[in-house]
């Protein structure tokens, strides 16, 4: 006959030992398995011209990189005359590297980088962004994550994944995508083909929770004539600002902000401690905030003078005499004239209360996870200490704000929660050095399970200690 079945093949590579069983699902093919036999038969030339009667493997040494398949084929050569023959086909296994793995080995793996930047004094917004990325698993396509002084870089293998990730960031954090730049890595002038690396910069609004700033006159009119001095009460898809004198809250969209960008007059790092002498609610309230007239004294002035200050605060629901609060001393602060030149008749209050100082912190019964990031070399200890302080404030915000907790994944600390033999989880016992589990917080806690798909996450202790993050 004219049918020729080769007895030696060397085109099967190790990649074929993985068999696609269903869309987006791959199965490993064991040696001498039916799946592997099916792949081998499909790669033997001439099988479509004969009838397969039987097929089986002939045993070979596993380390020989050889597969021997014995097949029995049948074909009608003349009318009513059948010819049957046994053929042994030897298949050679060769190692193969996919294009993506080849680029990784050549250290030229990434083609697009998403650069998230925020020109702010603290990193609480980045900690929030990190937890949102982990919850929605938006980082699954990243090749590497690198932490830089004013932001984070996310590296991707193609533009499609980077564009999708940048759209996610701009949808969960008030930010905007800026025009990026391209850099030519290699080019073929004859075929008019070039390989380029691209950058997608994302600028995050340089305002964080508890910052106060002065609105632009156009922003003042768009937000119902509030302010013009407002405080940031929360950061989400929009910036939520509040006028604590009129007790009004409005959402500040990022596109409205970037038309006339404004910067913080005071941040949480400028706050000083005050002691509450007296607190009288005024009756105005919005949401969880209650306006009150509060009498304060600087904690550093106690025992040296009797200077007291009276101001309006939006935290009247949680303040009482004897509490310690953090506030901005606006009467002695120095501001940039560009931020206040649009309001020459603006009278600033003497003090603005930012937040109540939480009681002495105890060990937390929960923790967060973090992205495995590659840190830059030569980081100063002062910057590391500042990051730890920012992270501790972020944890305090999670404890005090149920809205923030509902958007994040909190995990039970296995060192605090015990698992019995029947699989039930026992809450930690109350001790002096452990905090009491808040029922509203306990219902949001997840079991700290390390699954195969979470290979690019690492746990963070809930007590604010710095994590041992490792680069990929």
CSV table of C-alpha atoms in Angstrom, one decimal:
chain,number,residue,atom,x,y,z
A,1,UNK,CA,0.0,0.0,0.0
A,2,UNK,CA,0.9,3.7,-0.2
A,3,UNK,CA,0.4,4.2,3.5
A,4,UNK,CA,3.7,4.9,5.4
A,5,UNK,CA,3.6,5.0,9.3
A,6,UNK,CA,6.9,6.3,10.6
A,7,UNK,CA,8.6,4.1,13.3
A,8,UNK,CA,10.5,7.0,14.8
A,9,UNK,CA,9.2,10.4,15.9
A,10,UNK,CA,11.0,13.2,17.7
A,11,UNK,CA,8.5,16.0,17.7
A,12,UNK,CA,6.6,15.3,20.9
A,13,UNK,CA,7.7,17.8,23.6
A,14,UNK,CA,7.1,17.8,27.3
A,15,UNK,CA,4.4,20.4,26.9
A,16,UNK,CA,2.2,17.7,25.4
A,17,UNK,CA,2.2,15.8,28.7
A,18,UNK,CA,-0.5,18.3,29.8
A,19,UNK,CA,-3.9,17.5,28.3
A,20,UNK,CA,-6.7,20.1,28.0
A,21,UNK,CA,-9.8,18.4,29.5
A,22,UNK,CA,-12.2,21.3,29.4
A,23,UNK,CA,-12.0,25.1,28.7
A,24,UNK,CA,-9.5,26.7,31.0
A,25,UNK,CA,-8.8,23.5,32.8
A,26,UNK,CA,-5.6,21.3,32.2
A,27,UNK,CA,-4.8,17.9,33.5
A,28,UNK,CA,-1.5,16.2,33.8
A,29,UNK,CA,-1.0,13.1,31.7
A,30,UNK,CA,0.7,10.3,33.5
A,31,UNK,CA,3.1,8.0,31.7
A,32,UNK,CA,1.3,5.1,29.9
A,33,UNK,CA,-2.1,6.7,30.5
A,34,UNK,CA,-5.0,6.8,28.1
A,35,UNK,CA,-4.8,10.6,27.7
A,36,UNK,CA,-1.1,10.4,26.7
A,37,UNK,CA,-1.8,7.5,24.4
A,38,UNK,CA,-4.5,9.5,22.7
A,39,UNK,CA,-2.1,12.4,22.2
A,40,UNK,CA,0.6,10.1,20.7
A,41,UNK,CA,-1.9,8.5,18.3
A,42,UNK,CA,-3.0,12.0,17.0
A,43,UNK,CA,0.7,12.9,16.3
A,44,UNK,CA,1.4,9.7,14.2
A,45,UNK,CA,1.2,10.5,10.5
A,46,UNK,CA,-1.0,8.4,8.2
A,47,UNK,CA,-3.4,7.2,10.9
A,48,UNK,CA,-6.3,8.8,9.0
A,49,UNK,CA,-5.8,6.4,6.1
A,50,UNK,CA,-5.9,3.2,8.1
A,51,UNK,CA,-8.2,1.6,10.6
A,52,UNK,CA,-6.9,1.4,14.2
A,53,UNK,CA,-7.5,-2.0,15.7
A,54,UNK,CA,-5.4,-1.9,18.9
A,55,UNK,CA,-2.8,0.4,20.6
A,56,UNK,CA,-0.8,0.0,23.7
A,57,UNK,CA,2.5,1.2,25.4
A,58,UNK,CA,5.6,-0.9,25.5
A,59,UNK,CA,7.4,-0.3,28.8
A,60,UNK,CA,10.5,1.9,28.7
A,61,UNK,CA,12.7,3.4,31.4
A,62,UNK,CA,11.0,6.6,32.7
A,63,UNK,CA,14.3,8.6,32.5
A,64,UNK,CA,15.0,7.5,28.9
A,65,UNK,CA,12.8,10.2,27.4
A,66,UNK,CA,11.4,7.6,25.0
A,67,UNK,CA,7.9,6.3,24.5
A,68,UNK,CA,7.1,3.2,22.5
A,69,UNK,CA,3.6,2.7,21.2
A,70,UNK,CA,2.6,-0.6,19.6
A,71,UNK,CA,-0.3,-0.2,17.2
A,72,UNK,CA,-2.3,-2.6,15.1
A,73,UNK,CA,-3.7,-1.2,11.9
A,74,UNK,CA,-5.9,-2.6,9.2
A,75,UNK,CA,-6.5,-1.6,5.6
A,76,UNK,CA,-8.4,-3.0,2.6
A,77,UNK,CA,-5.9,-3.5,-0.2
A,78,UNK,CA,-8.2,-5.2,-2.7
A,79,UNK,CA,-11.8,-5.9,-2.8
A,80,UNK,CA,-12.5,-8.2,0.1
A,81,UNK,CA,-8.8,-8.5,1.0
A,82,UNK,CA,-7.8,-7.0,4.4
A,83,UNK,CA,-4.2,-6.4,5.4
A,84,UNK,CA,-3.4,-6.2,9.2
A,85,UNK,CA,0.0,-5.2,10.5
A,86,UNK,CA,1.7,-4.5,13.9
A,87,UNK,CA,3.9,-1.4,14.1
A,88,UNK,CA,6.0,-0.1,16.9
A,89,UNK,CA,6.5,3.7,16.9
A,90,UNK,CA,9.2,5.2,19.1
A,91,UNK,CA,8.5,8.8,20.3
A,92,UNK,CA,11.2,11.0,21.7
A,93,UNK,CA,10.3,13.5,24.4
A,94,UNK,CA,12.0,16.9,24.2
A,95,UNK,CA,12.0,19.7,26.7
A,96,UNK,CA,10.2,22.8,25.5
A,97,UNK,CA,9.9,26.3,26.9
A,98,UNK,CA,6.9,28.4,26.1
A,99,UNK,CA,7.5,32.0,24.9
A,100,UNK,CA,6.4,33.5,28.3
A,101,UNK,CA,8.8,31.3,30.2
A,102,UNK,CA,11.5,32.0,27.8
A,103,UNK,CA,11.1,35.8,28.4
A,104,UNK,CA,11.2,35.2,32.1
A,105,UNK,CA,14.4,33.3,31.9
A,106,UNK,CA,15.9,36.1,29.7
A,107,UNK,CA,14.8,38.7,32.4
A,108,UNK,CA,12.8,40.5,29.8
A,109,UNK,CA,9.5,39.2,30.8
A,110,UNK,CA,7.4,42.4,31.4
A,111,UNK,CA,6.1,44.5,28.6
A,112,UNK,CA,3.7,46.9,30.4
A,113,UNK,CA,4.0,48.5,33.8
A,114,UNK,CA,1.2,50.2,35.7
A,115,UNK,CA,2.7,52.9,37.9
A,116,UNK,CA,0.4,54.0,40.7
A,117,UNK,CA,1.6,57.2,42.3
A,118,UNK,CA,0.3,59.5,45.1
A,119,UNK,CA,2.1,62.6,46.3
A,120,UNK,CA,0.9,62.4,49.9
A,121,UNK,CA,2.6,62.2,53.3
A,122,UNK,CA,1.1,58.9,54.4
A,123,UNK,CA,0.4,55.6,52.6
A,124,UNK,CA,-3.0,54.7,54.1
A,125,UNK,CA,-4.6,55.0,50.6
A,126,UNK,CA,-2.1,52.5,49.2
A,127,UNK,CA,-2.9,50.0,52.1
A,128,UNK,CA,-6.6,50.3,51.2
A,129,UNK,CA,-5.8,49.8,47.5
A,130,UNK,CA,-3.7,46.7,48.3
A,131,UNK,CA,-6.6,45.1,50.3
A,132,UNK,CA,-9.1,45.8,47.5
A,133,UNK,CA,-6.7,44.3,45.0
A,134,UNK,CA,-6.4,41.1,47.1
A,135,UNK,CA,-10.2,40.9,47.7
A,136,UNK,CA,-11.1,41.1,44.0
A,137,UNK,CA,-8.0,39.1,42.9
A,138,UNK,CA,-7.0,41.8,40.4
A,139,UNK,CA,-3.3,40.9,40.8
A,140,UNK,CA,-3.5,37.4,39.3
A,141,UNK,CA,-2.0,38.5,36.0
A,142,UNK,CA,0.9,40.4,37.5
A,143,UNK,CA,4.5,39.2,36.9
A,144,UNK,CA,6.0,41.3,39.7
A,145,UNK,CA,5.0,44.0,42.2
A,146,UNK,CA,7.6,46.6,43.2
A,147,UNK,CA,7.3,49.2,45.9
A,148,UNK,CA,8.8,52.6,45.3
A,149,UNK,CA,8.9,55.7,47.6
A,150,UNK,CA,5.7,57.3,46.3
A,151,UNK,CA,3.8,54.4,45.0
A,152,UNK,CA,3.7,50.8,43.6
A,153,UNK,CA,4.6,49.4,40.2
A,154,UNK,CA,2.7,46.4,38.8
A,155,UNK,CA,4.3,44.6,35.9
A,156,UNK,CA,2.4,42.7,33.2
A,157,UNK,CA,3.2,40.5,30.2
A,158,UNK,CA,0.7,42.1,27.8
A,159,UNK,CA,-1.3,45.4,27.4
A,160,UNK,CA,-4.7,43.8,27.7
A,161,UNK,CA,-4.1,42.7,31.3
A,162,UNK,CA,-2.5,46.0,32.3
A,163,UNK,CA,-5.4,48.0,30.8
A,164,UNK,CA,-7.9,45.9,32.7
A,165,UNK,CA,-5.9,46.3,35.9
A,166,UNK,CA,-5.7,50.1,35.5
A,167,UNK,CA,-9.4,50.3,34.9
A,168,UNK,CA,-9.9,48.4,38.2
A,169,UNK,CA,-7.7,50.8,40.1
A,170,UNK,CA,-9.5,53.9,38.8
A,171,UNK,CA,-12.8,52.4,39.7
A,172,UNK,CA,-12.1,51.7,43.4
A,173,UNK,CA,-9.8,54.6,44.2
A,174,UNK,CA,-10.2,58.3,43.2
A,175,UNK,CA,-7.6,58.6,40.5
A,176,UNK,CA,-7.0,59.2,36.8
A,177,UNK,CA,-5.0,57.5,34.1
A,178,UNK,CA,-2.3,59.8,32.5
A,179,UNK,CA,-0.7,59.5,29.1
A,180,UNK,CA,2.1,57.0,29.3
A,181,UNK,CA,5.3,56.5,27.4
A,182,UNK,CA,6.7,53.8,25.1
A,183,UNK,CA,10.3,52.5,25.0
A,184,UNK,CA,11.6,50.5,22.0
A,185,UNK,CA,13.5,47.4,23.1
A,186,UNK,CA,14.2,45.9,19.7
A,187,UNK,CA,13.1,46.4,16.1
A,188,UNK,CA,13.3,44.7,12.8
A,189,UNK,CA,13.4,47.4,10.1
A,190,UNK,CA,13.1,44.9,7.2
A,191,UNK,CA,9.8,43.4,8.5
A,192,UNK,CA,8.7,46.7,10.2
A,193,UNK,CA,8.3,45.0,13.5
A,194,UNK,CA,9.3,46.5,16.9
A,195,UNK,CA,9.1,45.2,20.5
A,196,UNK,CA,8.3,48.0,23.0
A,197,UNK,CA,7.7,48.4,26.7
A,198,UNK,CA,4.9,50.6,27.8
A,199,UNK,CA,4.1,52.5,31.0
A,200,UNK,CA,0.6,53.3,32.2
A,201,UNK,CA,0.8,56.0,34.9
A,202,UNK,CA,-2.1,56.4,37.4
A,203,UNK,CA,-2.2,59.5,39.6
A,204,UNK,CA,-4.1,59.1,42.8
A,205,UNK,CA,-5.7,62.1,44.5
A,206,UNK,CA,-3.1,63.4,47.0
A,207,UNK,CA,-5.6,63.5,49.8
A,208,UNK,CA,-6.1,60.9,52.5
A,209,UNK,CA,-8.7,60.3,55.3
A,210,UNK,CA,-8.7,63.1,58.0
A,211,UNK,CA,-7.0,65.6,55.7
A,212,UNK,CA,-8.5,69.1,55.5
A,213,UNK,CA,-8.3,71.3,52.4
A,214,UNK,CA,-9.9,74.4,50.9
A,215,UNK,CA,-12.2,74.0,48.0
A,216,UNK,CA,-11.8,75.9,44.7
A,217,UNK,CA,-14.7,78.4,44.1
A,218,UNK,CA,-16.0,76.2,41.2
A,219,UNK,CA,-15.9,73.1,43.4
A,220,UNK,CA,-17.6,75.1,46.1
A,221,UNK,CA,-20.5,75.8,43.8
A,222,UNK,CA,-20.7,72.3,42.4
A,223,UNK,CA,-20.9,70.8,45.9
A,224,UNK,CA,-23.8,72.9,47.1
A,225,UNK,CA,-21.8,75.8,48.5
A,226,UNK,CA,-20.4,73.8,51.4
A,227,UNK,CA,-17.1,74.8,53.1
A,228,UNK,CA,-14.9,76.1,51.6
A,229,UNK,CA,-12.9,74.3,54.4
A,230,UNK,CA,-13.8,70.6,54.4
A,231,UNK,CA,-12.4,67.4,55.8
A,232,UNK,CA,-12.0,64.0,54.1
A,233,UNK,CA,-14.1,61.5,56.0
A,234,UNK,CA,-13.6,58.5,53.8
A,235,UNK,CA,-11.8,57.3,50.6
A,236,UNK,CA,-13.6,55.0,48.1
A,237,UNK,CA,-14.5,55.2,44.5
A,238,UNK,CA,-15.2,58.9,45.3
A,239,UNK,CA,-13.7,61.2,47.8
A,240,UNK,CA,-16.2,61.9,50.6
A,241,UNK,CA,-15.8,65.3,52.1
A,242,UNK,CA,-17.7,67.0,55.0
A,243,UNK,CA,-18.4,70.5,56.1
A,244,UNK,CA,-18.4,70.1,59.9
A,245,UNK,CA,-19.9,73.5,60.5
A,246,UNK,CA,-23.0,72.9,58.3
A,247,UNK,CA,-22.9,69.1,58.9
A,248,UNK,CA,-23.2,68.2,55.2
A,249,UNK,CA,-21.5,65.4,53.4
A,250,UNK,CA,-20.8,65.2,49.6
A,251,UNK,CA,-19.0,62.8,47.3
A,252,UNK,CA,-16.1,64.4,45.4
A,253,UNK,CA,-15.6,62.7,42.0
A,254,UNK,CA,-12.0,62.4,40.8
A,255,UNK,CA,-12.7,64.1,37.4
A,256,UNK,CA,-14.1,67.1,39.3
A,257,UNK,CA,-11.1,67.3,41.5
A,258,UNK,CA,-8.5,67.2,38.7
A,259,UNK,CA,-10.1,70.1,37.0
A,260,UNK,CA,-8.9,72.3,39.8
A,261,UNK,CA,-6.6,70.2,42.0
A,262,UNK,CA,-6.3,71.2,45.6
A,263,UNK,CA,-3.8,70.0,48.3
A,264,UNK,CA,-4.1,69.3,52.0
A,265,UNK,CA,-3.7,72.2,54.4
A,266,UNK,CA,-3.1,69.8,57.3
A,267,UNK,CA,-2.5,66.1,57.4
A,268,UNK,CA,-2.7,63.6,60.3
A,269,UNK,CA,1.1,63.9,60.8
A,270,UNK,CA,0.5,67.6,61.8
A,271,UNK,CA,-2.0,66.7,64.5
A,272,UNK,CA,-1.3,67.2,68.2
A,273,UNK,CA,-3.0,65.8,71.3
A,274,UNK,CA,-5.7,67.7,73.1
A,275,UNK,CA,-7.7,66.8,76.2
A,276,UNK,CA,-11.5,67.2,76.1
A,277,UNK,CA,-12.7,69.5,79.0
A,278,UNK,CA,-16.4,69.6,78.1
A,279,UNK,CA,-18.7,68.5,75.2
A,280,UNK,CA,-22.2,69.8,74.4
A,281,UNK,CA,-24.1,68.5,71.3
A,282,UNK,CA,-25.7,71.1,69.2
A,283,UNK,CA,-28.4,68.9,67.7
A,284,UNK,CA,-27.1,68.8,64.1
A,285,UNK,CA,-26.3,65.3,62.8
A,286,UNK,CA,-25.6,63.6,59.5
A,287,UNK,CA,-25.1,59.8,59.3
A,288,UNK,CA,-23.0,58.6,62.2
A,289,UNK,CA,-21.6,62.1,62.9
A,290,UNK,CA,-23.1,64.5,65.5
A,291,UNK,CA,-22.0,68.1,65.9
A,292,UNK,CA,-20.9,69.2,69.3
A,293,UNK,CA,-19.3,72.3,70.9
A,294,UNK,CA,-16.1,71.0,72.5
A,295,UNK,CA,-13.8,72.7,75.0
A,296,UNK,CA,-10.2,71.6,74.7
A,297,UNK,CA,-6.8,72.1,76.2
A,298,UNK,CA,-3.5,71.1,74.8
A,299,UNK,CA,-2.1,68.0,76.5
A,300,UNK,CA,1.3,69.6,76.7
A,301,UNK,CA,-0.1,72.6,78.5
A,302,UNK,CA,-1.7,70.8,81.3
A,303,UNK,CA,-0.2,71.9,84.6
A,304,UNK,CA,1.6,74.9,83.0
A,305,UNK,CA,-1.3,77.1,82.0
A,306,UNK,CA,-5.1,77.3,81.8
A,307,UNK,CA,-5.5,78.1,78.1
A,308,UNK,CA,-8.7,76.5,76.7
A,309,UNK,CA,-10.1,76.5,73.2
A,310,UNK,CA,-13.7,76.0,72.1
A,311,UNK,CA,-14.5,74.6,68.7
A,312,UNK,CA,-17.2,72.8,66.7
A,313,UNK,CA,-16.6,69.1,66.0
A,314,UNK,CA,-18.4,66.4,64.0
A,315,UNK,CA,-17.3,63.7,66.6
A,316,UNK,CA,-19.8,64.6,69.3
A,317,UNK,CA,-21.3,61.1,69.4
A,318,UNK,CA,-18.1,59.6,70.7
A,319,UNK,CA,-16.5,62.4,72.7
A,320,UNK,CA,-16.9,63.0,76.4
A,321,UNK,CA,-14.9,64.9,79.1
A,322,UNK,CA,-11.5,63.4,79.8
A,323,UNK,CA,-11.0,61.9,76.3
A,324,UNK,CA,-7.7,62.4,74.4
A,325,UNK,CA,-8.1,63.6,70.8
A,326,UNK,CA,-5.9,64.6,67.9
A,327,UNK,CA,-6.5,68.0,66.4
A,328,UNK,CA,-5.0,70.6,64.0
A,329,UNK,CA,-3.8,73.8,65.6
A,330,UNK,CA,-4.9,76.1,62.7
A,331,UNK,CA,-4.3,79.3,64.7
A,332,UNK,CA,-0.5,78.7,64.7
A,333,UNK,CA,-0.2,76.7,61.4
A,334,UNK,CA,1.6,78.1,58.3
A,335,UNK,CA,-0.3,77.5,55.0
A,336,UNK,CA,0.5,78.0,51.4
A,337,UNK,CA,-1.0,81.2,50.1
A,338,UNK,CA,-2.0,79.6,46.8
A,339,UNK,CA,-4.5,77.4,48.7
A,340,UNK,CA,-6.2,80.3,50.5
A,341,UNK,CA,-5.9,83.2,48.0
A,342,UNK,CA,-9.3,82.4,46.5
A,343,UNK,CA,-10.9,83.1,49.9
A,344,UNK,CA,-9.4,86.3,51.3
A,345,UNK,CA,-12.3,86.7,53.9
A,346,UNK,CA,-12.1,83.1,55.2
A,347,UNK,CA,-11.8,82.9,59.0
A,348,UNK,CA,-10.2,79.6,60.1
A,349,UNK,CA,-11.2,78.0,63.4
A,350,UNK,CA,-8.5,77.8,66.1
A,351,UNK,CA,-8.6,74.0,66.3
A,352,UNK,CA,-10.1,71.2,64.3
A,353,UNK,CA,-10.6,67.8,66.0
A,354,UNK,CA,-9.5,65.0,63.7
A,355,UNK,CA,-10.1,61.8,65.6
A,356,UNK,CA,-10.3,60.3,69.1
A,357,UNK,CA,-7.2,58.7,70.3
A,358,UNK,CA,-8.0,54.9,70.8
A,359,UNK,CA,-7.3,53.4,74.2
A,360,UNK,CA,-4.1,51.4,74.8
A,361,UNK,CA,-3.8,48.9,72.0
A,362,UNK,CA,-4.1,45.2,72.8
A,363,UNK,CA,-3.3,42.2,70.7
A,364,UNK,CA,-5.7,41.9,67.8
A,365,UNK,CA,-7.5,38.7,67.0
A,366,UNK,CA,-7.4,39.3,63.3
A,367,UNK,CA,-4.9,40.1,60.6
A,368,UNK,CA,-4.7,41.1,56.9
A,369,UNK,CA,-2.9,39.7,54.0
A,370,UNK,CA,-0.5,41.6,51.8
A,371,UNK,CA,0.9,41.4,48.3
A,372,UNK,CA,4.4,40.0,47.9
A,373,UNK,CA,6.3,43.1,46.9
A,374,UNK,CA,9.9,43.7,45.8
A,375,UNK,CA,11.2,46.6,47.9
A,376,UNK,CA,13.8,49.1,46.6
A,377,UNK,CA,17.3,48.9,47.9
A,378,UNK,CA,18.7,51.3,50.5
A,379,UNK,CA,15.4,52.1,52.3
A,380,UNK,CA,16.0,54.4,55.2
A,381,UNK,CA,14.9,53.3,58.7
A,382,UNK,CA,12.9,56.6,59.1
A,383,UNK,CA,10.8,55.7,56.0
A,384,UNK,CA,10.2,52.2,57.4
A,385,UNK,CA,9.1,53.6,60.7
A,386,UNK,CA,6.7,56.0,58.9
A,387,UNK,CA,5.2,53.1,57.0
A,388,UNK,CA,4.6,51.2,60.2
A,389,UNK,CA,2.9,54.2,61.7
A,390,UNK,CA,0.7,54.6,58.7
A,391,UNK,CA,-0.2,50.9,58.7
A,392,UNK,CA,-1.2,51.1,62.4
A,393,UNK,CA,-3.5,54.1,61.6
A,394,UNK,CA,-5.0,52.1,58.8
A,395,UNK,CA,-5.7,49.2,61.1
A,396,UNK,CA,-7.4,51.6,63.6
A,397,UNK,CA,-9.5,52.9,60.8
A,398,UNK,CA,-10.7,49.4,60.0
A,399,UNK,CA,-11.6,48.8,63.6
A,400,UNK,CA,-13.5,52.1,64.0
A,401,UNK,CA,-15.3,52.2,60.6
A,402,UNK,CA,-17.8,49.4,59.8
A,403,UNK,CA,-18.0,50.7,56.2
A,404,UNK,CA,-14.3,50.1,55.6
A,405,UNK,CA,-14.5,46.6,57.1
A,406,UNK,CA,-17.3,45.6,54.8
A,407,UNK,CA,-15.2,46.2,51.8
A,408,UNK,CA,-12.1,44.2,53.0
A,409,UNK,CA,-11.2,40.7,53.8
A,410,UNK,CA,-10.2,40.2,57.5
A,411,UNK,CA,-8.8,36.9,58.6
A,412,UNK,CA,-8.8,35.1,61.9
A,413,UNK,CA,-5.3,35.0,63.5
A,414,UNK,CA,-4.5,31.3,63.9
A,415,UNK,CA,-2.4,32.1,67.0
A,416,UNK,CA,-5.6,33.4,68.7
A,417,UNK,CA,-8.4,31.2,67.4
A,418,UNK,CA,-8.3,27.5,68.2
A,419,UNK,CA,-9.7,24.7,66.0
A,420,UNK,CA,-11.1,21.7,67.7
A,421,UNK,CA,-11.0,18.1,66.5
A,422,UNK,CA,-14.5,18.3,64.9
A,423,UNK,CA,-13.4,21.4,62.9
A,424,UNK,CA,-15.3,24.0,64.9
A,425,UNK,CA,-13.5,27.3,65.7
A,426,UNK,CA,-13.3,28.6,69.3
A,427,UNK,CA,-12.9,32.4,69.8
A,428,UNK,CA,-9.9,33.5,71.8
A,429,UNK,CA,-10.3,33.7,75.5
A,430,UNK,CA,-10.5,37.1,77.1
A,431,UNK,CA,-7.2,38.2,78.6
A,432,UNK,CA,-5.8,41.4,79.8
A,433,UNK,CA,-3.4,41.7,76.8
A,434,UNK,CA,-6.0,40.8,74.2
A,435,UNK,CA,-8.8,42.9,72.8
A,436,UNK,CA,-12.4,41.8,73.3
A,437,UNK,CA,-13.8,40.6,70.0
A,438,UNK,CA,-16.4,43.0,68.6
A,439,UNK,CA,-19.5,41.1,67.4
A,440,UNK,CA,-19.7,43.4,64.4
A,441,UNK,CA,-16.1,42.7,63.6
A,442,UNK,CA,-16.2,39.0,64.3
A,443,UNK,CA,-18.8,38.3,61.6
A,444,UNK,CA,-16.5,39.7,59.0
A,445,UNK,CA,-13.5,37.5,59.9
A,446,UNK,CA,-12.6,34.7,57.5
A,447,UNK,CA,-10.7,31.5,58.2
A,448,UNK,CA,-7.0,32.0,57.3
A,449,UNK,CA,-6.8,29.2,54.7
A,450,UNK,CA,-3.7,29.1,52.4
A,451,UNK,CA,-5.0,27.8,49.1
A,452,UNK,CA,-3.1,27.0,46.0
A,453,UNK,CA,-4.5,30.0,44.2
A,454,UNK,CA,-3.1,32.4,46.9
A,455,UNK,CA,0.5,31.8,46.0
A,456,UNK,CA,1.1,35.5,45.6
A,457,UNK,CA,-0.2,36.6,48.9
A,458,UNK,CA,1.3,36.6,52.3
A,459,UNK,CA,-0.2,37.2,55.8
A,460,UNK,CA,0.2,40.4,57.7
A,461,UNK,CA,0.0,40.5,61.4
A,462,UNK,CA,-2.9,42.5,62.7
A,463,UNK,CA,-0.8,44.2,65.4
A,464,UNK,CA,0.9,46.4,62.8
A,465,UNK,CA,4.3,44.8,62.8
A,466,UNK,CA,6.2,44.9,59.6
A,467,UNK,CA,5.8,41.8,57.4
A,468,UNK,CA,8.6,39.9,55.9
A,469,UNK,CA,7.7,40.5,52.3
A,470,UNK,CA,9.7,38.8,49.7
A,471,UNK,CA,10.1,39.5,46.0
A,472,UNK,CA,9.0,37.0,43.5
